[in-house]
PDB file of C-alpha atoms in Angstrom:
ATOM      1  CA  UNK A 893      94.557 105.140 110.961  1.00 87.00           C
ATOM      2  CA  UNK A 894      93.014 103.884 107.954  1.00 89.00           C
ATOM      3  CA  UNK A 895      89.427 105.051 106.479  1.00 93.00           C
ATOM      4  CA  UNK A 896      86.312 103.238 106.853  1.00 92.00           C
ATOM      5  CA  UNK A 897      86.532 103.200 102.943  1.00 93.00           C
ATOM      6  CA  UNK A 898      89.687 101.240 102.620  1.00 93.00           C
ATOM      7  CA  UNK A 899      88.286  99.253 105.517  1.00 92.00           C
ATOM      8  CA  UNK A 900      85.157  98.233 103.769  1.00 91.00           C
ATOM      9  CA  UNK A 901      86.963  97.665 100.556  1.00 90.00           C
ATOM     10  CA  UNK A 902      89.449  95.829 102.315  1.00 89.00           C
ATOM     11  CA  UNK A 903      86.867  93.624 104.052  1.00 85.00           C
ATOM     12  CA  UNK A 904      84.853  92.682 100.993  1.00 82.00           C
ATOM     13  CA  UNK A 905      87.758  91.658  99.284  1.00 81.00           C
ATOM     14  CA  UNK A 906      88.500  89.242 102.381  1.00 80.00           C
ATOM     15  CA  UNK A 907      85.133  87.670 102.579  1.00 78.00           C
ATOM     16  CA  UNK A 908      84.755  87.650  99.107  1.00 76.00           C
ATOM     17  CA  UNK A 909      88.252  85.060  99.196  1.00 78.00           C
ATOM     18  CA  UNK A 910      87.069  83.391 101.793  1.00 76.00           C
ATOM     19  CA  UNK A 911      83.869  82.819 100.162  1.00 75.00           C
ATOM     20  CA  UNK A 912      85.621  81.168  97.414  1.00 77.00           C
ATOM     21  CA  UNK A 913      87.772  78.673  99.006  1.00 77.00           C
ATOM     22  CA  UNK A 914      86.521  75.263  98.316  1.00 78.00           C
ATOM     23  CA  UNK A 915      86.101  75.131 102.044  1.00 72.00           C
ATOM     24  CA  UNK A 916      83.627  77.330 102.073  1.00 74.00           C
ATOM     25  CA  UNK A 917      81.400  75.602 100.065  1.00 76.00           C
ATOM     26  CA  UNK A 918      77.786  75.577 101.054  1.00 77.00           C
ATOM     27  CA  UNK A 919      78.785  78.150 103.968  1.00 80.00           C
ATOM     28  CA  UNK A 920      76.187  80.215 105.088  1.00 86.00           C
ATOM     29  CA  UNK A 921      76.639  83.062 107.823  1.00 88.00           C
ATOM     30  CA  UNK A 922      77.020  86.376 109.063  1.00 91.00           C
ATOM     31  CA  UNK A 923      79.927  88.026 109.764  1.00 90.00           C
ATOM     32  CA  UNK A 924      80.977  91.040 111.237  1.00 93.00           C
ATOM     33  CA  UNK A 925      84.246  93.052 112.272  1.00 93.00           C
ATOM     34  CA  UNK A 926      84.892  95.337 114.654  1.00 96.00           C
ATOM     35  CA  UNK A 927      87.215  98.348 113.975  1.00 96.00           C
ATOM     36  CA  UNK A 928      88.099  99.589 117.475  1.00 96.00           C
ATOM     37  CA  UNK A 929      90.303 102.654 116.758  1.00 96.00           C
ATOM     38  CA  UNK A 930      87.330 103.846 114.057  1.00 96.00           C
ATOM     39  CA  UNK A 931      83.803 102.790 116.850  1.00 96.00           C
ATOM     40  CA  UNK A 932      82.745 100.860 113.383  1.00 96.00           C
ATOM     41  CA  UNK A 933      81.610  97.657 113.386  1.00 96.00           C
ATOM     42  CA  UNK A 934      81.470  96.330 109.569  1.00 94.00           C
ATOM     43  CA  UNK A 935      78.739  93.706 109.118  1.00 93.00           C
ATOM     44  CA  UNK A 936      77.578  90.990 106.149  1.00 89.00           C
ATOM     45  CA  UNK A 937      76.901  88.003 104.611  1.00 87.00           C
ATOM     46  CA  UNK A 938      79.450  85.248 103.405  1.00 82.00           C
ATOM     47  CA  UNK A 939      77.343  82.809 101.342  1.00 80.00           C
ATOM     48  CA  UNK A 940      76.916  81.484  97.529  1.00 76.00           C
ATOM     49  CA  UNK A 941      80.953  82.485  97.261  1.00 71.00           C
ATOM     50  CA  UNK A 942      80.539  86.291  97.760  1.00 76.00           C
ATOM     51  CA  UNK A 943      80.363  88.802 101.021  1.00 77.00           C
ATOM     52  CA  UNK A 944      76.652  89.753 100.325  1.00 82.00           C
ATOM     53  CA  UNK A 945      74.696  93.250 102.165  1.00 88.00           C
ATOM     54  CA  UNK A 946      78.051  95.053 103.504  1.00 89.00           C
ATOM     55  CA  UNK A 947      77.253  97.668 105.639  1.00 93.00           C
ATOM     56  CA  UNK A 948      79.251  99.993 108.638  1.00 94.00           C
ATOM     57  CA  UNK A 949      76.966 100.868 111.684  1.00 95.00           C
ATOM     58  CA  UNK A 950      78.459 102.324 114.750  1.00 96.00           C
ATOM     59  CA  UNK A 951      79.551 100.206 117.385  1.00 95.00           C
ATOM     60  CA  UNK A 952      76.930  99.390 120.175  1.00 93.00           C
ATOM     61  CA  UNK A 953      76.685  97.187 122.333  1.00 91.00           C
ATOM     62  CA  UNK A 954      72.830  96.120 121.362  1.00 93.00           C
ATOM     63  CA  UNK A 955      74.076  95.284 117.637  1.00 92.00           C
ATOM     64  CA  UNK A 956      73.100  91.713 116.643  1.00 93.00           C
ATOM     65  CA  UNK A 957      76.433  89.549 117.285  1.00 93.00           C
ATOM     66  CA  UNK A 958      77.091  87.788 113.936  1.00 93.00           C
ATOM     67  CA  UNK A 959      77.807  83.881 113.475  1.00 92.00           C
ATOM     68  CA  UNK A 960      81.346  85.060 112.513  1.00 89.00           C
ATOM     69  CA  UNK A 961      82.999  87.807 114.630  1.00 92.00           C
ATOM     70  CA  UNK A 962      86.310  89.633 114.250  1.00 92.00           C
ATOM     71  CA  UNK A 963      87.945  92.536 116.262  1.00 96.00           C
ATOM     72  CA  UNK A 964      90.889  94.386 115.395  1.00 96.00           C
ATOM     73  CA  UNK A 965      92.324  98.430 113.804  1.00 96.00           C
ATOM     74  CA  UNK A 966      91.593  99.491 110.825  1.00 95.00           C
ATOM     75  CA  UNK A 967      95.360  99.505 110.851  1.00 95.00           C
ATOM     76  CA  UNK A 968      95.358  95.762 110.967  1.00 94.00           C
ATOM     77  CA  UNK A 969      93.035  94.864 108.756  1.00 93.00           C
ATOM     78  CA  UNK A 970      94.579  96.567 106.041  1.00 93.00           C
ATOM     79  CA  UNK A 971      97.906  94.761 107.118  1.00 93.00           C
ATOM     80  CA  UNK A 972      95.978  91.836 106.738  1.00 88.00           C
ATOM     81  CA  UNK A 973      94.509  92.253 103.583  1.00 87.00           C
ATOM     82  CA  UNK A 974      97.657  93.480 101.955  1.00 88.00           C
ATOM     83  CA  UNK A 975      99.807  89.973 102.720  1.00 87.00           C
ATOM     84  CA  UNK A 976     101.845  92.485 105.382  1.00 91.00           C
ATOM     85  CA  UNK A 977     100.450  90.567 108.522  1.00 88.00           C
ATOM     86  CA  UNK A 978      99.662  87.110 108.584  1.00 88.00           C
ATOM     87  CA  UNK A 979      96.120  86.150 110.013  1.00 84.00           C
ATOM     88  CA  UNK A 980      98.438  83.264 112.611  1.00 85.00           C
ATOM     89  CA  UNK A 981     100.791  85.938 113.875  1.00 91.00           C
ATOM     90  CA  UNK A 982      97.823  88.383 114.442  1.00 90.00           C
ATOM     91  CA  UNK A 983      95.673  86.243 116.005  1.00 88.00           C
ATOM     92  CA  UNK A 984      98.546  85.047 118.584  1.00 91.00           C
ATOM     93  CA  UNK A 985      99.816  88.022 118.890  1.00 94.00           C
ATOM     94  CA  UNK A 986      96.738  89.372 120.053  1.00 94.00           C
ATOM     95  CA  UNK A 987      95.946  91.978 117.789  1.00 95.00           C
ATOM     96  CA  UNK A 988      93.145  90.280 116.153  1.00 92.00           C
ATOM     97  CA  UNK A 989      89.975  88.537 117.913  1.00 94.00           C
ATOM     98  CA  UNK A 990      88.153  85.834 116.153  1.00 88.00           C
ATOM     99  CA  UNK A 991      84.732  84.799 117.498  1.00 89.00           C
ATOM    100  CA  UNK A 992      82.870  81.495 116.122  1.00 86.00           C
ATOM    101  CA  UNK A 993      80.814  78.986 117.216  1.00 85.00           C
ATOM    102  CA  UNK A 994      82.891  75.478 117.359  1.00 84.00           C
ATOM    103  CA  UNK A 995      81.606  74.363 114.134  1.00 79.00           C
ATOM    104  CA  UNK A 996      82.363  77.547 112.445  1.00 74.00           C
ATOM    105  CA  UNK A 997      85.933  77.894 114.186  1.00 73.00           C
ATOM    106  CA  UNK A 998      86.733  74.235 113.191  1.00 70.00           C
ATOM    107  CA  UNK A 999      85.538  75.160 109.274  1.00 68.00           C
ATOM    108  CA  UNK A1000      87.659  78.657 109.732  1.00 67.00           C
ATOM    109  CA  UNK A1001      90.931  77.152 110.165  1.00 66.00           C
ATOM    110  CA  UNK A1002      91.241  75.179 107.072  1.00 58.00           C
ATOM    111  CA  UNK A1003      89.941  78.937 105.218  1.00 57.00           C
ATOM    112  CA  UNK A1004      92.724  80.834 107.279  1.00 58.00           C
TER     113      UNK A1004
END
């Protein structure tokens, strides 16, 4: 199980490439991921071409849900992040959950 450091640093780096895809131009939203195996859910901002106010608050199910939402292990998300997994092969596979309005899903795709 990976640290909620790694996972943070990990994340920030992720937005922060997302951010600056040309496809993310003008984007504007929250985001948030849930870390089941660590009960954290990682929250922010993706906008002007940086992740923006990252913070880890335990998970609850009152939290604000975020524009943007993913779910998966800290495990995975370092897998992720490191070119090990592939965000198609996750996602079908099942081991990571993307949440997005239509608009935002539609915009996603050409990011991931």
């Amino acid at each position: 199980m990976a640290t909620l450091e790694q996972c943070m640093t990990a994340l920030e780096g992720f937005v922060s490439t997302l951010a600056a895809k040309p496809a993310a131009q003008g984007l504007d939203r929250t985001v948030s991921c849930r870390l089941t195996d660590l009960e954290q859910v990682v929250r922010g901002r993706l906008a002007n071409g940086h992740a923006h106010d990252m913070e880890a608050v335990p998970d609850a199910p009152d939290l604000p849900k975020a524009d943007i939402r993913l779910t998966m292990t800290s495990d995975d998300l370092l897998e992720l992040t490191d070119g090990d997994l592939t965000f198609a092969s996750a996602w079908a596979t099942g081991r990571v959950k993307l949440e997005a309005g239509l608009r935002d899903m539609l915009r996603l795709r050409s990011l991931l």
